[in-house]
Amino acid sequence: DQQVKQNSPSLSVQEGRISILNCDYTNSMFDYFLWYKKYPAEGPTFLISISSIKDKNEDGRFTVFLNKSAKHLSLHIVPSQPGDSAVYFCAASDFPDDKIIFGKGTRLHILP
Amino acid sequence: DTGVSQNPRHKITKRGQNVTFRCDPISEHNRLYWYRQTLGQGPEFLTYFQNEAQLEKSRLLSDRFSAERPKGSFSTLEIQRTEQGDSAMYLCASSVVREETQYFGPGTRLLVL
């Protein structure tokens, strides 16, 4: 039973355009949502997070949107850069320092 | 601060052998987590510690797996009698209590032949 779902295994976006990565979750107890980026042979790197009391959080080129009623969140990257090519994991937890439940990831390709 | 470190980075072993991995968290991080990632999947939670106390273990952590954090600093994860299904990337992360961000190490890639 997958509690965090990333339904797009891969996504290709032109350099300079907006990348939108989507994520759905099923557990209504989740209160914290995170996005991690992973390059091959490296551990996941934290990108941005949002708590359930907010619907938007922004950090530079990265913005996360949360729609609690739809149990859906998305990560927007504007503008997309070549270095953004990586696997992006959506993740969630009940409490701020609890175990994290990850999705299967979306591989983002930024095209020149 | 140099971040979370893990050793070894790679381990190849034969089925039935025991292996041990080490994780050194970011200093002053009192929470330490172990995850496992297999091909095409996201990281899956195994266990976590607050200081030296092991607070939760996943059902993924069979009797062959044991984790310790004896002095509340570094942690070890031991797999006894390895099986081919144990082949995976083993990831360690650390965090501060009541903060949601976990910082991951580079992982230990295990291959069981």
Tab-separated table of C-alpha atoms in Angstrom:
chain	number	residue	atom	x	y	z
A	1	ASP	CA	0.000	0.000	0.000
A	2	GLN	CA	1.785	3.083	-1.255
A	3	GLN	CA	1.032	6.099	0.895
A	4	VAL	CA	2.991	8.545	-1.270
A	5	LYS	CA	2.556	8.289	-5.029
A	6	GLN	CA	4.499	9.881	-7.837
A	7	ASN	CA	2.677	8.731	-10.948
A	8	SER	CA	5.104	10.125	-13.501
A	9	PRO	CA	8.295	8.042	-13.628
A	10	SER	CA	9.965	10.621	-15.856
A	11	LEU	CA	9.554	14.150	-17.169
A	12	SER	CA	11.428	16.096	-19.862
A	13	VAL	CA	11.469	19.902	-19.833
A	14	GLN	CA	13.228	22.461	-21.990
A	15	GLU	CA	15.931	24.495	-20.263
A	16	GLY	CA	14.524	27.809	-19.042
A	17	ARG	CA	10.933	26.561	-18.873
A	18	ILE	CA	8.961	25.544	-15.787
A	19	SER	CA	9.217	22.008	-14.402
A	20	ILE	CA	6.194	20.750	-12.464
A	21	LEU	CA	6.493	17.547	-10.475
A	22	ASN	CA	3.375	16.090	-8.900
A	23	CYS	CA	2.736	13.940	-5.863
A	24	ASP	CA	-0.364	12.427	-4.241
A	25	TYR	CA	-0.710	10.944	-0.784
A	26	THR	CA	-3.313	8.821	0.911
A	27	ASN	CA	-2.574	9.166	4.639
A	28	SER	CA	-4.484	12.108	6.083
A	29	MET	CA	-2.264	11.992	9.189
A	30	PHE	CA	0.696	13.378	7.231
A	31	ASP	CA	1.515	16.886	8.400
A	32	TYR	CA	4.942	17.484	6.867
A	33	PHE	CA	5.896	17.159	3.227
A	34	LEU	CA	9.352	17.281	1.742
A	35	TRP	CA	11.036	17.146	-1.637
A	36	TYR	CA	14.449	15.568	-2.080
A	37	LYS	CA	16.696	15.519	-5.121
A	38	LYS	CA	19.001	12.615	-5.868
A	39	TYR	CA	21.914	12.246	-8.243
A	40	PRO	CA	23.245	8.764	-9.125
A	41	ALA	CA	25.537	7.244	-6.485
A	42	GLU	CA	24.709	9.984	-3.964
A	43	GLY	CA	22.300	10.228	-1.066
A	44	PRO	CA	19.117	12.311	-1.343
A	45	THR	CA	19.590	16.051	-0.887
A	46	PHE	CA	16.873	18.074	0.848
A	47	LEU	CA	15.267	20.722	-1.368
A	48	ILE	CA	12.222	22.218	0.281
A	49	SER	CA	9.467	21.340	2.735
A	50	ILE	CA	6.004	22.474	3.713
A	51	SER	CA	3.810	21.866	6.725
A	52	SER	CA	0.099	21.219	6.482
A	53	ILE	CA	-0.781	24.638	7.904
A	54	LYS	CA	0.539	26.274	4.737
A	55	ASP	CA	-0.444	25.935	1.100
A	56	LYS	CA	2.707	27.353	-0.443
A	57	ASN	CA	6.393	27.604	0.361
A	58	GLU	CA	9.006	29.234	-1.807
A	59	ASP	CA	12.796	29.044	-1.831
A	60	GLY	CA	14.543	30.660	-4.765
A	61	ARG	CA	13.635	28.798	-7.952
A	62	PHE	CA	11.701	26.138	-6.023
A	63	THR	CA	8.076	26.434	-4.905
A	64	VAL	CA	5.999	23.718	-3.296
A	65	PHE	CA	2.203	23.878	-3.349
A	66	LEU	CA	0.014	21.822	-1.024
A	67	ASN	CA	-3.682	21.054	-1.569
A	68	LYS	CA	-4.788	19.206	1.545
A	69	SER	CA	-8.340	18.593	0.425
A	70	ALA	CA	-7.073	16.867	-2.717
A	71	LYS	CA	-4.133	15.238	-0.876
A	72	HIS	CA	-1.878	16.587	-3.590
A	73	LEU	CA	1.343	18.530	-3.695
A	74	SER	CA	3.533	19.794	-6.475
A	75	LEU	CA	7.039	21.135	-6.894
A	76	HIS	CA	7.629	23.949	-9.375
A	77	ILE	CA	11.116	24.742	-10.624
A	78	VAL	CA	11.460	28.044	-12.492
A	79	PRO	CA	13.513	28.469	-14.585
A	80	SER	CA	14.730	24.912	-15.144
A	81	GLN	CA	18.501	24.515	-15.443
A	82	PRO	CA	20.675	21.627	-16.704
A	83	GLY	CA	21.850	20.884	-13.159
A	84	ASP	CA	18.256	20.165	-12.187
A	85	SER	CA	18.387	16.879	-14.090
A	86	ALA	CA	18.036	14.287	-11.315
A	87	VAL	CA	15.497	12.040	-9.583
A	88	TYR	CA	13.068	13.938	-7.364
A	89	PHE	CA	11.416	12.237	-4.405
A	90	CYS	CA	8.267	13.425	-2.735
A	91	ALA	CA	8.118	12.450	0.943
A	92	ALA	CA	5.849	12.868	3.955
A	93	SER	CA	5.760	12.327	7.708
A	94	ASP	CA	3.287	12.523	10.588
A	95	PHE	CA	5.533	14.506	12.892
A	96	PRO	CA	8.480	16.816	12.183
A	97	ASP	CA	11.139	14.320	13.257
A	98	ASP	CA	9.347	11.055	12.505
A	99	LYS	CA	10.237	8.523	9.834
A	100	ILE	CA	9.764	9.765	6.284
A	101	ILE	CA	7.639	7.904	3.733
A	102	PHE	CA	8.964	8.360	0.203
A	103	GLY	CA	7.394	8.076	-3.214
A	104	LYS	CA	9.104	6.140	-5.994
A	105	GLY	CA	10.550	9.253	-7.560
A	106	THR	CA	10.305	11.154	-10.840
A	107	ARG	CA	13.327	11.414	-13.119
A	108	LEU	CA	13.591	14.950	-14.491
A	109	HIS	CA	15.499	15.566	-17.731
A	110	ILE	CA	16.295	19.167	-18.610
A	111	LEU	CA	16.781	19.433	-22.362
A	112	PRO	CA	19.192	22.002	-23.865
B	1	ASP	CA	30.442	20.471	9.539
B	2	THR	CA	31.127	17.793	6.958
B	3	GLY	CA	27.660	16.270	6.810
B	4	VAL	CA	26.581	12.669	7.320
B	5	SER	CA	29.261	10.137	6.420
B	6	GLN	CA	28.879	6.418	5.748
B	7	ASN	CA	31.428	3.653	5.446
B	8	PRO	CA	32.108	1.679	3.424
B	9	ARG	CA	30.653	3.238	0.273
B	10	HIS	CA	30.509	-0.136	-1.463
B	11	LYS	CA	30.446	-3.705	-0.190
B	12	ILE	CA	30.409	-6.937	-2.158
B	13	THR	CA	29.877	-10.093	-0.159
B	14	LYS	CA	28.891	-13.699	-0.642
B	15	ARG	CA	25.549	-15.032	0.444
B	16	GLY	CA	25.624	-16.160	4.062
B	17	GLN	CA	28.331	-13.737	5.192
B	18	ASN	CA	27.811	-11.016	7.804
B	19	VAL	CA	28.312	-7.340	6.956
B	20	THR	CA	28.430	-4.200	9.085
B	21	PHE	CA	27.951	-0.603	7.964
B	22	ARG	CA	28.794	2.549	9.880
B	23	CYS	CA	27.111	5.944	9.900
B	24	ASP	CA	28.485	9.138	11.444
B	25	PRO	CA	25.734	11.754	11.730
B	26	ILE	CA	26.068	15.516	11.719
B	27	SER	CA	27.421	16.472	15.123
B	28	GLU	CA	24.734	17.538	17.614
B	29	HIS	CA	22.026	15.769	15.615
B	30	ASN	CA	20.335	13.542	18.166
B	31	ARG	CA	18.099	11.672	15.705
B	32	LEU	CA	19.623	9.054	13.401
B	33	TYR	CA	17.705	7.067	10.768
B	34	TRP	CA	18.431	4.080	8.551
B	35	TYR	CA	16.686	3.592	5.189
B	36	ARG	CA	17.092	1.097	2.382
B	37	GLN	CA	16.650	1.857	-1.308
B	38	THR	CA	16.281	-0.732	-4.037
B	39	LEU	CA	16.226	-0.137	-7.785
B	40	GLY	CA	13.240	1.865	-8.969
B	41	GLN	CA	11.981	2.527	-5.446
B	42	GLY	CA	12.206	5.398	-3.027
B	43	PRO	CA	14.052	4.977	0.269
B	44	GLU	CA	12.203	2.761	2.758
B	45	PHE	CA	12.423	3.328	6.496
B	46	LEU	CA	14.229	0.683	8.561
B	47	THR	CA	14.796	2.104	12.038
B	48	TYR	CA	15.674	5.239	13.970
B	49	PHE	CA	17.365	6.362	17.175
B	50	GLN	CA	17.096	9.299	19.471
B	51	ASN	CA	20.484	9.504	21.120
B	52	GLU	CA	21.265	5.869	22.029
B	53	ALA	CA	17.625	4.707	22.264
B	54	GLN	CA	16.174	2.798	19.312
B	55	LEU	CA	12.654	4.219	19.045
B	56	GLU	CA	11.126	2.357	16.126
B	57	LYS	CA	11.889	-0.585	13.859
B	58	SER	CA	10.165	-1.326	10.570
B	59	ARG	CA	8.777	-4.763	9.812
B	60	LEU	CA	11.338	-4.712	6.989
B	61	LEU	CA	13.999	-5.153	9.658
B	62	SER	CA	14.087	-8.930	10.013
B	63	ASP	CA	15.843	-10.788	12.825
B	64	ARG	CA	18.975	-10.871	10.688
B	65	PHE	CA	19.286	-7.093	10.941
B	66	SER	CA	20.493	-5.277	14.027
B	67	ALA	CA	21.288	-1.610	14.540
B	68	GLU	CA	23.047	0.098	17.394
B	69	ARG	CA	23.999	3.581	18.468
B	70	PRO	CA	25.954	2.817	21.632
B	71	LYS	CA	27.015	6.277	22.745
B	72	GLY	CA	24.461	8.336	20.907
B	73	SER	CA	26.936	9.353	18.231
B	74	PHE	CA	27.774	6.984	15.351
B	75	SER	CA	25.577	4.024	14.472
B	76	THR	CA	26.183	0.580	12.997
B	77	LEU	CA	23.845	-1.595	10.959
B	78	GLU	CA	24.704	-5.297	10.840
B	79	ILE	CA	23.177	-7.857	8.513
B	80	GLN	CA	23.779	-11.475	9.444
B	81	ARG	CA	23.639	-14.360	6.983
B	82	THR	CA	23.171	-12.067	4.011
B	83	GLU	CA	20.776	-13.035	1.230
B	84	GLN	CA	20.667	-11.852	-2.377
B	85	GLY	CA	17.508	-9.894	-1.549
B	86	ASP	CA	19.538	-7.738	0.834
B	87	SER	CA	21.313	-6.140	-2.138
B	88	ALA	CA	20.396	-2.468	-1.960
B	89	MET	CA	21.629	1.008	-1.091
B	90	TYR	CA	21.616	1.531	2.674
B	91	LEU	CA	21.123	5.176	3.578
B	92	CYS	CA	21.676	6.918	6.882
B	93	ALA	CA	20.190	10.293	7.805
B	94	SER	CA	20.280	12.559	10.836
B	95	SER	CA	18.197	15.398	12.177
B	96	VAL	CA	17.509	17.570	15.175
B	97	VAL	CA	14.566	16.675	17.402
B	98	ARG	CA	11.327	18.428	16.332
B	99	GLU	CA	12.734	19.499	12.970
B	100	GLU	CA	11.418	17.842	9.807
B	101	THR	CA	14.524	18.003	7.664
B	102	GLN	CA	16.607	14.839	7.576
B	103	TYR	CA	20.063	15.077	6.060
B	104	PHE	CA	21.251	12.011	4.210
B	105	GLY	CA	24.662	10.487	3.817
B	106	PRO	CA	25.999	9.147	0.498
B	107	GLY	CA	24.861	5.604	1.272
B	108	THR	CA	26.497	2.169	1.289
B	109	ARG	CA	25.787	0.060	-1.760
B	110	LEU	CA	25.623	-3.642	-0.880
B	111	LEU	CA	25.818	-6.413	-3.445
B	112	VAL	CA	25.260	-9.963	-2.256
B	113	LEU	CA	26.491	-12.612	-4.687
